[in-house]
PDB file of C-alpha atoms and ligand atoms in Angstrom:
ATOM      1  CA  UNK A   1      37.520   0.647 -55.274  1.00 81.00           C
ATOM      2  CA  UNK A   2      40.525  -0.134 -57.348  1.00 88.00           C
ATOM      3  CA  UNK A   3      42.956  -0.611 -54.864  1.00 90.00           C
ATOM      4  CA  UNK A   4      46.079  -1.429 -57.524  1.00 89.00           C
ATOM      5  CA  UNK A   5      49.084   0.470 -57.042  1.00 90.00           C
ATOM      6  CA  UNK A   6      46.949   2.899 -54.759  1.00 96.00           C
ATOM      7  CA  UNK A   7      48.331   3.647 -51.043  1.00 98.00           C
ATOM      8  CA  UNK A   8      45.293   3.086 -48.487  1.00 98.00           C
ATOM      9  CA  UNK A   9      46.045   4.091 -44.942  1.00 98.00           C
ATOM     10  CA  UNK A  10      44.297   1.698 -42.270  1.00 98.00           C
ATOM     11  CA  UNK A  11      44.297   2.873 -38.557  1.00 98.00           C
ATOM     12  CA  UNK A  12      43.511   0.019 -36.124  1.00 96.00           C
ATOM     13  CA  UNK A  13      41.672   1.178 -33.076  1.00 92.00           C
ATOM     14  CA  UNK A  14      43.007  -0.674 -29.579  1.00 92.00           C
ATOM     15  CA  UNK A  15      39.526  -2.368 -29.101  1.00 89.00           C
ATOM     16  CA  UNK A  16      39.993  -4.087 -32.599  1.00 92.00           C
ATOM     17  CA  UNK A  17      43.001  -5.572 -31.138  1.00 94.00           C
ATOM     18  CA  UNK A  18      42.168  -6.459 -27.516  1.00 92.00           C
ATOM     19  CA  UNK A  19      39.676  -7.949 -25.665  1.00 90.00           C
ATOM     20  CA  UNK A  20      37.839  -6.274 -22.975  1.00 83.00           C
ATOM     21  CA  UNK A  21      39.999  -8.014 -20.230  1.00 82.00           C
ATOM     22  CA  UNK A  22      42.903  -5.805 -22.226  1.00 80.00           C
ATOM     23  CA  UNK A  23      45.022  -8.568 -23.492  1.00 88.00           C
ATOM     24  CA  UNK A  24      45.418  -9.400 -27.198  1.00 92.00           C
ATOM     25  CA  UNK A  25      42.147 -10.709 -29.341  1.00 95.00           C
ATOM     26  CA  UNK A  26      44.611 -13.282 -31.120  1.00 95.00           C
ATOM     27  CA  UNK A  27      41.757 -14.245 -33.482  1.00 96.00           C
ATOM     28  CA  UNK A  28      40.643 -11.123 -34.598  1.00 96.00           C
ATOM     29  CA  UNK A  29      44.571  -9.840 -35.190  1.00 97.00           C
ATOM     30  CA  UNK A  30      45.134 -12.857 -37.270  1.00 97.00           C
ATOM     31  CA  UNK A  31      41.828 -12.494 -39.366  1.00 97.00           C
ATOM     32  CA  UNK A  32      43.496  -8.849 -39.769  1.00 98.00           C
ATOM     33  CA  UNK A  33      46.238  -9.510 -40.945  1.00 98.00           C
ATOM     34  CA  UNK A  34      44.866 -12.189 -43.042  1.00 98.00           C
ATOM     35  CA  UNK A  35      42.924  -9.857 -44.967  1.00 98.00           C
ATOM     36  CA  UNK A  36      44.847  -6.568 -44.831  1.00 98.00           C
ATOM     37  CA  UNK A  37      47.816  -9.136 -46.332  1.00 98.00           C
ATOM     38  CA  UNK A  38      45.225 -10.188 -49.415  1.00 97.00           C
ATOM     39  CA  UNK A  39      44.650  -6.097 -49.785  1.00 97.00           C
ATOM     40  CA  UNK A  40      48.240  -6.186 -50.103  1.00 97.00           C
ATOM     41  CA  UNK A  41      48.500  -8.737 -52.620  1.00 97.00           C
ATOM     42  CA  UNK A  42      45.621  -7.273 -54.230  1.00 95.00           C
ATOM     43  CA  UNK A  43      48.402  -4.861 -55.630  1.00 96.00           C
ATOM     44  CA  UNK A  44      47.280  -1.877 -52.717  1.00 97.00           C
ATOM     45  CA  UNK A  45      50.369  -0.236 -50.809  1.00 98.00           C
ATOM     46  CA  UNK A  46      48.901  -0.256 -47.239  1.00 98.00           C
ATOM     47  CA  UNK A  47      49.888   1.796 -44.638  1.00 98.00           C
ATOM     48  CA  UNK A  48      48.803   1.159 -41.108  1.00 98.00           C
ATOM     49  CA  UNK A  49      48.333   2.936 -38.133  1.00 97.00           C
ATOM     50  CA  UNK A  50      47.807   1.141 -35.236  1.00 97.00           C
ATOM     51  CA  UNK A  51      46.982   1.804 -31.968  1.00 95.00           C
ATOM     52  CA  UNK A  52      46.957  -0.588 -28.756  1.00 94.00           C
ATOM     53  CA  UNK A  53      50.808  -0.158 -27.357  1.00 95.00           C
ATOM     54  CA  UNK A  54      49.515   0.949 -24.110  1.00 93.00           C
ATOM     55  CA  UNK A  55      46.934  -1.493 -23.937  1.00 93.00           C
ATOM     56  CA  UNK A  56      49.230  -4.484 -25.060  1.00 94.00           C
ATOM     57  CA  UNK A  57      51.796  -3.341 -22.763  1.00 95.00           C
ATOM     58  CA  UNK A  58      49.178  -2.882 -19.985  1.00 94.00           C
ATOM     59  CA  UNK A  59      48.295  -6.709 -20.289  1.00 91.00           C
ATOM     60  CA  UNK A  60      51.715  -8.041 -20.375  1.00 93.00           C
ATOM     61  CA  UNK A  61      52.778  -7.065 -17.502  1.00 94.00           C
ATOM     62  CA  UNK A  62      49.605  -7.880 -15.587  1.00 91.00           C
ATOM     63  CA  UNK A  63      47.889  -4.745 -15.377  1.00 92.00           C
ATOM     64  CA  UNK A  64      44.141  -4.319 -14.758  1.00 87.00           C
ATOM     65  CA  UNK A  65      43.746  -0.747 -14.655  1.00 89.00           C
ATOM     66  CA  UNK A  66      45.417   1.911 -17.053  1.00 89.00           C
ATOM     67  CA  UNK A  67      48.499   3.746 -14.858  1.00 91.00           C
ATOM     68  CA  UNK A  68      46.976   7.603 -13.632  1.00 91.00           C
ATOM     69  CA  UNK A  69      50.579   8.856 -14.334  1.00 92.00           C
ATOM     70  CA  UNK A  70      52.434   9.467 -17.625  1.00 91.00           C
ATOM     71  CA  UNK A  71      55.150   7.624 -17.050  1.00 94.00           C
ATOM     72  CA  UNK A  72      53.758   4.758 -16.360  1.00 95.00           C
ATOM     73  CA  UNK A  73      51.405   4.831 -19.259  1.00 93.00           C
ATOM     74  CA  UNK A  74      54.511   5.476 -21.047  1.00 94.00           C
ATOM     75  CA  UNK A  75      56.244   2.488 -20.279  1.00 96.00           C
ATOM     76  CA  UNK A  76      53.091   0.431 -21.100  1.00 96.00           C
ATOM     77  CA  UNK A  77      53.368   2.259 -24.241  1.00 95.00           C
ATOM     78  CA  UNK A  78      57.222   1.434 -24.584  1.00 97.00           C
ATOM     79  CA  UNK A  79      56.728  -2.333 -23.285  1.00 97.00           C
ATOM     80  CA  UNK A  80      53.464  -2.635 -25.775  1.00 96.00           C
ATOM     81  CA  UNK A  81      55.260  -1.222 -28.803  1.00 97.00           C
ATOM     82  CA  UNK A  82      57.632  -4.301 -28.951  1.00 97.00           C
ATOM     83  CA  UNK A  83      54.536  -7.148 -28.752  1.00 96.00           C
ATOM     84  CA  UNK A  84      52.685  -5.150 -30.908  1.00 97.00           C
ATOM     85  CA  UNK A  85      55.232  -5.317 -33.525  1.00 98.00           C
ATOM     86  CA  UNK A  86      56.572  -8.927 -33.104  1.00 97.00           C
ATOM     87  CA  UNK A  87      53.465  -9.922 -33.499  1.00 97.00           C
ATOM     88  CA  UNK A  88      52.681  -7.812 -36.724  1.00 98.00           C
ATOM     89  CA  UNK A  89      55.637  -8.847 -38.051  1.00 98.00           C
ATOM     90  CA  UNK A  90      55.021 -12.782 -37.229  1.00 98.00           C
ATOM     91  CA  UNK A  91      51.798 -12.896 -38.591  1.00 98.00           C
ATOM     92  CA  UNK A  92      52.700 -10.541 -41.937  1.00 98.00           C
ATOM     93  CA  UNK A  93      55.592 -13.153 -42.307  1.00 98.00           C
ATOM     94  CA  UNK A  94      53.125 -16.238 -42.535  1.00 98.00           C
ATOM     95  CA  UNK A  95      51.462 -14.212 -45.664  1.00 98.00           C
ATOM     96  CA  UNK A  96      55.076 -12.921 -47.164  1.00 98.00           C
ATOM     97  CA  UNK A  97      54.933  -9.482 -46.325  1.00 98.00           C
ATOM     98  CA  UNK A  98      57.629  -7.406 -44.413  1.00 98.00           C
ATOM     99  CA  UNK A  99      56.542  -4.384 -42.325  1.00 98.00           C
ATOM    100  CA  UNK A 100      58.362  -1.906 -40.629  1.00 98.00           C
ATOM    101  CA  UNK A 101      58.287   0.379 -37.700  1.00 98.00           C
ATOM    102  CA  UNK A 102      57.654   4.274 -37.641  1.00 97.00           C
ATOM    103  CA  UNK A 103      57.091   5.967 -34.065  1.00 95.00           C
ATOM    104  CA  UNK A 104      56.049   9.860 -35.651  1.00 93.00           C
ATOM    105  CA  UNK A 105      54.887  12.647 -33.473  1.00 89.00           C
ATOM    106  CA  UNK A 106      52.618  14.774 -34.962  1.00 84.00           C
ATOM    107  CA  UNK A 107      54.615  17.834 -35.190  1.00 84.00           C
ATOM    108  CA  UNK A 108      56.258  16.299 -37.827  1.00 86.00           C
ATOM    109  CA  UNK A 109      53.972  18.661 -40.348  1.00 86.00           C
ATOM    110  CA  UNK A 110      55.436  21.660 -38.520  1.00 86.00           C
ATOM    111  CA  UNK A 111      58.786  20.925 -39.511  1.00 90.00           C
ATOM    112  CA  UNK A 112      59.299  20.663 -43.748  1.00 94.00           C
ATOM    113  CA  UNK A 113      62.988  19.117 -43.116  1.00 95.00           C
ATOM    114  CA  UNK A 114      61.535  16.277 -40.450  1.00 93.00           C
ATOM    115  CA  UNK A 115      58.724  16.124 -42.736  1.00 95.00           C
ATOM    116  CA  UNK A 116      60.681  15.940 -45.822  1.00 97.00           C
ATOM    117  CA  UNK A 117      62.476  12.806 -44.114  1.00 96.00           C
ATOM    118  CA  UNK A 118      59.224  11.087 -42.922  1.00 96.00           C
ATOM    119  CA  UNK A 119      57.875  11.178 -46.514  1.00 97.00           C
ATOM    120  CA  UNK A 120      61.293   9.820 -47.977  1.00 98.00           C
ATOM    121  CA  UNK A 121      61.625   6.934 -45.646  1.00 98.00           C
ATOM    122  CA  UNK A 122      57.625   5.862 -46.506  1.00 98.00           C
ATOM    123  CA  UNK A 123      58.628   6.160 -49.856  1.00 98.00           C
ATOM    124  CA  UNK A 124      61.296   4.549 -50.052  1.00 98.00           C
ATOM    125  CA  UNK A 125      59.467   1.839 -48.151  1.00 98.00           C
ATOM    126  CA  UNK A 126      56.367   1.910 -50.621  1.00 98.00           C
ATOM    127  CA  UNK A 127      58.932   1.003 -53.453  1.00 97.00           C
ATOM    128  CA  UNK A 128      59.899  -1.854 -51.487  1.00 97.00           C
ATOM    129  CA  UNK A 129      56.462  -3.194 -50.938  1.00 96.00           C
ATOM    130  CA  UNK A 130      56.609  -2.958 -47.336  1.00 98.00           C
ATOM    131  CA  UNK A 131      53.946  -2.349 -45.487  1.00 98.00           C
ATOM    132  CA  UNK A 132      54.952   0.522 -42.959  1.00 98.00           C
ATOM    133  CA  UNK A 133      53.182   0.173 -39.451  1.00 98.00           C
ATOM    134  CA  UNK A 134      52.777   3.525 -37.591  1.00 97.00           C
ATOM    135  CA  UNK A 135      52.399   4.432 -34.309  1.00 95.00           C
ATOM    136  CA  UNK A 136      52.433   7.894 -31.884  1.00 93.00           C
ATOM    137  CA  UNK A 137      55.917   8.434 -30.224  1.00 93.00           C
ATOM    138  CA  UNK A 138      54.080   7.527 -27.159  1.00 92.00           C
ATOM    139  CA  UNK A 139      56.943   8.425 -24.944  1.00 90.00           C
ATOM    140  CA  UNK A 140      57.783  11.540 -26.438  1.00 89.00           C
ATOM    141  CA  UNK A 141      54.032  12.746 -27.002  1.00 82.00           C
ATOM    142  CA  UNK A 142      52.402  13.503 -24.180  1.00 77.00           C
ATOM    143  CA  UNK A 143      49.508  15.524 -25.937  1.00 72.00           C
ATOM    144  CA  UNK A 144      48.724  12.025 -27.425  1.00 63.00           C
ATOM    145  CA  UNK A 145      48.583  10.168 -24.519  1.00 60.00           C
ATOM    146  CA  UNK A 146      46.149  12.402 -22.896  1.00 58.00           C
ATOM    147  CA  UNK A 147      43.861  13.004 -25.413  1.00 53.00           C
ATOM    148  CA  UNK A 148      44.233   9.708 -27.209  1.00 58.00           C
ATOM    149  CA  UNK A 149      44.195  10.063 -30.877  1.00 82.00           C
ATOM    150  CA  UNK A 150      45.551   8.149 -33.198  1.00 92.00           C
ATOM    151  CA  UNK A 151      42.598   9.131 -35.387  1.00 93.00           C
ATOM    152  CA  UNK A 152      44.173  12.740 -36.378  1.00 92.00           C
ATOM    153  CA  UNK A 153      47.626  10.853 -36.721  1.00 93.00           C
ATOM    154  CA  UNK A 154      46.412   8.562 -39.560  1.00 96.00           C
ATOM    155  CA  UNK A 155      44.637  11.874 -41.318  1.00 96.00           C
ATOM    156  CA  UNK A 156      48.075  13.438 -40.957  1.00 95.00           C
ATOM    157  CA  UNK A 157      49.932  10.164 -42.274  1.00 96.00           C
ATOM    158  CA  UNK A 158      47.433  10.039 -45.330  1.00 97.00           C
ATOM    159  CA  UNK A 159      47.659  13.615 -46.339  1.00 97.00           C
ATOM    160  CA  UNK A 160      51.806  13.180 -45.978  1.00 96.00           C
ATOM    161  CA  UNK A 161      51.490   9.489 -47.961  1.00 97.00           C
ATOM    162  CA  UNK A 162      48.944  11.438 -50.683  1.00 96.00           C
ATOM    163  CA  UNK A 163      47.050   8.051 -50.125  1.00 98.00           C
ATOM    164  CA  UNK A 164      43.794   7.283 -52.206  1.00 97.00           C
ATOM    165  CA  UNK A 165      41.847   6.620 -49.225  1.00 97.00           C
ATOM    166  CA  UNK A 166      41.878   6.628 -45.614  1.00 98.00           C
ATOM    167  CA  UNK A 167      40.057   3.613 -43.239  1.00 98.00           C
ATOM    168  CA  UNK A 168      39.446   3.838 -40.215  1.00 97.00           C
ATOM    169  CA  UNK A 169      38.327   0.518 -38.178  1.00 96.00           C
ATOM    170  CA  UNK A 170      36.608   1.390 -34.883  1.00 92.00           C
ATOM    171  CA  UNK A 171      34.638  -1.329 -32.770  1.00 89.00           C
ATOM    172  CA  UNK A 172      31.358   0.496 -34.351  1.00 90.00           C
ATOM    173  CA  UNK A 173      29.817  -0.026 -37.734  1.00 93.00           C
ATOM    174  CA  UNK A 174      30.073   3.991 -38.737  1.00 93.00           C
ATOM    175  CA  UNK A 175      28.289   7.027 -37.585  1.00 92.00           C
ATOM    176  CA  UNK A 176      24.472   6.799 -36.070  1.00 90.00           C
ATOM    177  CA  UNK A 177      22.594   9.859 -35.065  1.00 88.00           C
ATOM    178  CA  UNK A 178      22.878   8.841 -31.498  1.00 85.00           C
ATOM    179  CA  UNK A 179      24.472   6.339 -29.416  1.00 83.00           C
ATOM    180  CA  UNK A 180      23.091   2.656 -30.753  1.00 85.00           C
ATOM    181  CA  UNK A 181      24.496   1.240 -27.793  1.00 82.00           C
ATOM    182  CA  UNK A 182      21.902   3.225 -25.652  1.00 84.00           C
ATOM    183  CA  UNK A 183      18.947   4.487 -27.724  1.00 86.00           C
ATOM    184  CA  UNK A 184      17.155   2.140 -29.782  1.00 89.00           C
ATOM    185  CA  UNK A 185      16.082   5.052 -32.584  1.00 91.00           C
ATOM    186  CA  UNK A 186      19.665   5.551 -33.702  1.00 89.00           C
ATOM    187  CA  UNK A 187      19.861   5.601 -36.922  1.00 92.00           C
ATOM    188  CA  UNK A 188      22.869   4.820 -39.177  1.00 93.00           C
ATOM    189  CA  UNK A 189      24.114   7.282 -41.378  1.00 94.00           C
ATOM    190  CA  UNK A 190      25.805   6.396 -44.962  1.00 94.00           C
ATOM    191  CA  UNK A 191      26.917   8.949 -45.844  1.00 94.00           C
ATOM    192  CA  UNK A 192      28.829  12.525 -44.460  1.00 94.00           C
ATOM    193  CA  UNK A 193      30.106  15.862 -46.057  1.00 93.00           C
ATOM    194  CA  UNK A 194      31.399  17.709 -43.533  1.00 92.00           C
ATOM    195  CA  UNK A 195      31.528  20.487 -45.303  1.00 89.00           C
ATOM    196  CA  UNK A 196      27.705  20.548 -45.274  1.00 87.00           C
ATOM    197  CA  UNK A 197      26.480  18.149 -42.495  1.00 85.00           C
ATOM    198  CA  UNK A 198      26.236  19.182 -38.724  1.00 82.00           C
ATOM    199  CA  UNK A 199      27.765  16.061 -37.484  1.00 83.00           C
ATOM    200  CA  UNK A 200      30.041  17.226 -35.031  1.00 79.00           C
ATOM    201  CA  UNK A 201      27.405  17.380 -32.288  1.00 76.00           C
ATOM    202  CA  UNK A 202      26.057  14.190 -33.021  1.00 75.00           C
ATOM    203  CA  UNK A 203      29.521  12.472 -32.496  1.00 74.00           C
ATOM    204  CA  UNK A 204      30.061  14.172 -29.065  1.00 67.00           C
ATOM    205  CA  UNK A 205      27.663  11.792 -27.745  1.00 59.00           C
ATOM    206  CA  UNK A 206      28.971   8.211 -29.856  1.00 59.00           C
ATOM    207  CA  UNK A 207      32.149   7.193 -28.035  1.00 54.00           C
ATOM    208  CA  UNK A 208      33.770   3.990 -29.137  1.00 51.00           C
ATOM    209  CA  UNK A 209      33.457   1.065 -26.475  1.00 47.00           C
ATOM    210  CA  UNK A 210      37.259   1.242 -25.847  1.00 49.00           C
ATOM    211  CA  UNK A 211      38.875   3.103 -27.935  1.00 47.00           C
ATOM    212  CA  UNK A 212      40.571   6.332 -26.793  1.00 46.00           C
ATOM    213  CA  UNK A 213      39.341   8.272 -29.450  1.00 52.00           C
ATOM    214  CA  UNK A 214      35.718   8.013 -29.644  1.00 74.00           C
ATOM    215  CA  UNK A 215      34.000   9.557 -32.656  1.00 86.00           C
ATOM    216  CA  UNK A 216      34.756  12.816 -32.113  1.00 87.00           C
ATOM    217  CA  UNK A 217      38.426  12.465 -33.496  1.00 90.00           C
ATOM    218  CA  UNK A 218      37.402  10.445 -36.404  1.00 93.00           C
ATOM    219  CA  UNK A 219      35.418  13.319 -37.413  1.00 93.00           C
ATOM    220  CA  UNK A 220      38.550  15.759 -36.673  1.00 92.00           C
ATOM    221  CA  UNK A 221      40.158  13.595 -39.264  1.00 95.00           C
ATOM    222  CA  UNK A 222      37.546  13.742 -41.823  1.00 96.00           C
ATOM    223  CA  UNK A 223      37.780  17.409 -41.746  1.00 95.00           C
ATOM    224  CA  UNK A 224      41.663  17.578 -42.217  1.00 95.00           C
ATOM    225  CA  UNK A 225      41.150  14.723 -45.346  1.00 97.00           C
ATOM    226  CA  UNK A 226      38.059  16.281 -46.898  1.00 96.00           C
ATOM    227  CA  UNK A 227      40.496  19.856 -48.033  1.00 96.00           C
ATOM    228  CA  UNK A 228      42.954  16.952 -48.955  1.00 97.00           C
ATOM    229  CA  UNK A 229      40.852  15.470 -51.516  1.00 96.00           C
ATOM    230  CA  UNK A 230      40.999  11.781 -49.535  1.00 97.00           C
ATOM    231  CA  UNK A 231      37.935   9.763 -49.092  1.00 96.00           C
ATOM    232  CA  UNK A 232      37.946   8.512 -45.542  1.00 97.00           C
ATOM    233  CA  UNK A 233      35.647   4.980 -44.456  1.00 97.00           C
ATOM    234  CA  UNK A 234      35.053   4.282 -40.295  1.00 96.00           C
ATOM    235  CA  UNK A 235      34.447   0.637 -41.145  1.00 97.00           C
ATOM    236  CA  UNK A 236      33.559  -1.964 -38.109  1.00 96.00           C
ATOM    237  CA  UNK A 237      37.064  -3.789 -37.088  1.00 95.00           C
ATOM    238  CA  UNK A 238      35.432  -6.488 -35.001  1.00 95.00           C
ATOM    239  CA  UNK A 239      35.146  -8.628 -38.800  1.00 96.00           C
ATOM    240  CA  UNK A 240      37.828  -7.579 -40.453  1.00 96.00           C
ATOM    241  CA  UNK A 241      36.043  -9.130 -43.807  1.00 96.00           C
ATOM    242  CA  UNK A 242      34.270  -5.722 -43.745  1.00 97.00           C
ATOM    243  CA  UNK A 243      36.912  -4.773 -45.484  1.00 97.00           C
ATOM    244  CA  UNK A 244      36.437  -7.177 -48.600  1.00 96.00           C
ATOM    245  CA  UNK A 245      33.089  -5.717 -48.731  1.00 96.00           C
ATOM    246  CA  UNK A 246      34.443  -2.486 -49.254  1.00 95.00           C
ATOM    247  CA  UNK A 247      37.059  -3.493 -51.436  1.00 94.00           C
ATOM    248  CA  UNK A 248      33.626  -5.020 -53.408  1.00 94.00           C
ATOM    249  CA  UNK A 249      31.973  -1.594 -52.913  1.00 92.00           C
ATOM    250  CA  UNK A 250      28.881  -2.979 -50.859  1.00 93.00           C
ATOM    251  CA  UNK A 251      27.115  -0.696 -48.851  1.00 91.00           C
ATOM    252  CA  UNK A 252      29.541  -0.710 -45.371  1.00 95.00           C
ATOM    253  CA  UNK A 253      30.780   1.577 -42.678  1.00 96.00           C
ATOM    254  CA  UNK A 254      30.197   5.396 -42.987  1.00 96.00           C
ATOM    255  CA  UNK A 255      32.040   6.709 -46.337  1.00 96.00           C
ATOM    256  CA  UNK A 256      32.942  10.693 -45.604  1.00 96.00           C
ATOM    257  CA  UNK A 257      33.310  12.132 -48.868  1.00 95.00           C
ATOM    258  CA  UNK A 258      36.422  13.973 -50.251  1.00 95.00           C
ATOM    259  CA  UNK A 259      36.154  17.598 -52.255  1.00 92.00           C
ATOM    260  CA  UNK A 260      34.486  17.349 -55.340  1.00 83.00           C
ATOM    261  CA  UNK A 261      32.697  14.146 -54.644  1.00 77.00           C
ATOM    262  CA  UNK A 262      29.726  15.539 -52.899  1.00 68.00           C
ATOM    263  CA  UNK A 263      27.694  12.378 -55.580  1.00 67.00           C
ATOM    264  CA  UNK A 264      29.473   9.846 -53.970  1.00 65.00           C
ATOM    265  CA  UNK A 265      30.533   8.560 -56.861  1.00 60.00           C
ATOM    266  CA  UNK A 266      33.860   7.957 -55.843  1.00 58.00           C
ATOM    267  CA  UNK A 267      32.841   5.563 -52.948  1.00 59.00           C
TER     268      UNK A 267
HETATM  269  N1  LIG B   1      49.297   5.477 -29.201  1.00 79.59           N
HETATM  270  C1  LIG B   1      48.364   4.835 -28.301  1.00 79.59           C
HETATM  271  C2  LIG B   1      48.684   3.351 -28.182  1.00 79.59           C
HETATM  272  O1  LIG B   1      49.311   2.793 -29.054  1.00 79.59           O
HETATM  273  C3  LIG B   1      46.927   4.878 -28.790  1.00 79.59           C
HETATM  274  C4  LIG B   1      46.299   6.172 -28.943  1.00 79.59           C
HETATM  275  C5  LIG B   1      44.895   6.036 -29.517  1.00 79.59           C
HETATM  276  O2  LIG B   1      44.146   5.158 -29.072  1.00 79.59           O
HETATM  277  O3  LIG B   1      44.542   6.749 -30.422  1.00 79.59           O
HETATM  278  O4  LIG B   1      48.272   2.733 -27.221  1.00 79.59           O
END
């Protein structure tokens, strides 16, 4: 894909950014940023959405086991917002790139004045070549919290952005036809038009290892950016070079085509 002076939303899944013991995978964030900053200089406007505040938040302060309340998962949220961006904003630094914060809820949509303003401040950021990096209002959206999805956020956030595209890295290579974790038969599957293709059943069973999410919501989003006209990649996180490939248009992830690409040709 040309990716010059095109806007690409990326949503980071919490188990690209954390180990299994919860605390941050500083390798794999710095390979990230690495190579989302070379997108960037590549002449693409990205726009992230990233996950992982509660997770983050959960390891600093010591924290085995995710809080059973809201409030508490809140204020892992709130106290895994603030690494999450220092660190984003560290490691975008080494490279030369600014980024900045933007907590949204997602009844932004419902609003065209709120909406209005969301759209001016990315744009106004775009211009500036700063890479916004967006995140759930964890402590004002409980819906979120509960049902985890940051998934439907970044569908919303490319829609709003009129990106070109829309990637989503999980800790899976794309969609199989069953779990590949358990069954030894699944097989992978290239390509999706939801429009046509029963997938939805098939992703009921394929949760992500520790994601929130799971595949379910990734297919949620596909549906809201198919109408939209926005292509929409689950890439695998875990090497973030996956996304040079696609950048090189080699065969990776699970491309869900947008209206009026039912060829592919677009991928
Ligand atoms: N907003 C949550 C967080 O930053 C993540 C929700 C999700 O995993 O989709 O921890």
């Amino acid at each position: 894909m040309n990716i010059r002076d095109k806007r690409i939303v990326i949503k980071i899944g919490t188990s690209t950014l954390t180990h299994e013991s919860g605390h941050i995978n500083i390798r794999r964030f710095e390979e990230l940023v690495k190579v989302l900053s070379d997108l960037q200089n590549a002449g693409a406007h990205l726009i992230l959405v990233s996950s992982g505040a509660i997770a983050v938040g959960m390891g600093k302060i010591g924290l085995r086991e995710k809080p059973l309340d809201i409030p508490g998962t809140q204020a892992c949220a709130a106290i895994g917002q603030c690494e999450l961006m220092h660190l984003y904003d560290t490691l975008f630094g080494r490279f030369n790139h600014n980024v900045a914060q933007l907590l949204l809820t997602k009844d932004i949509v419902e609003d065209d004045e709120r909406l209005q303003h969301v759209q001016n401040t990315l744009d106004t950021l775009l211009d500036m070549h700063v890479i916004p990096i967006i995140n759930e209002n964890d402590t004002v959206a409980i819906d979120e919290l509960v049902f985890g999805d940051n998934d439907t956020l970044s569908a919303m956030v490319a829609i709003l952005s009129d990106a070109a595209g829309l990637i989503i890295l999980s800790d899976i290579d794309g969609l199989y036809t069953s779990n590949p974790r358990t069954d030894p038969t699944a097989a992978f599957i290239p390509f999706v038009d939801v429009e046509k293709d029963e997938v939805e059943s098939i992703a009921a069973g394929v949760g992500t290892a520790r994601g929130t999410g799971g595949m379910v919501t990734k297919i949620q989003a596909a549906k809201l950016c198919h109408p939209a006209g926005i292509p929409l990649w689950i890439l695998n996180g875990s090497d973030p070079r996956n996304l040079y490939d696609w950048l090189d248009e080699k065969p990776v992830g699970t491309y869900f085509t947008p209206k009026g690409d039912a060829d592919h040709a677009n991928r």
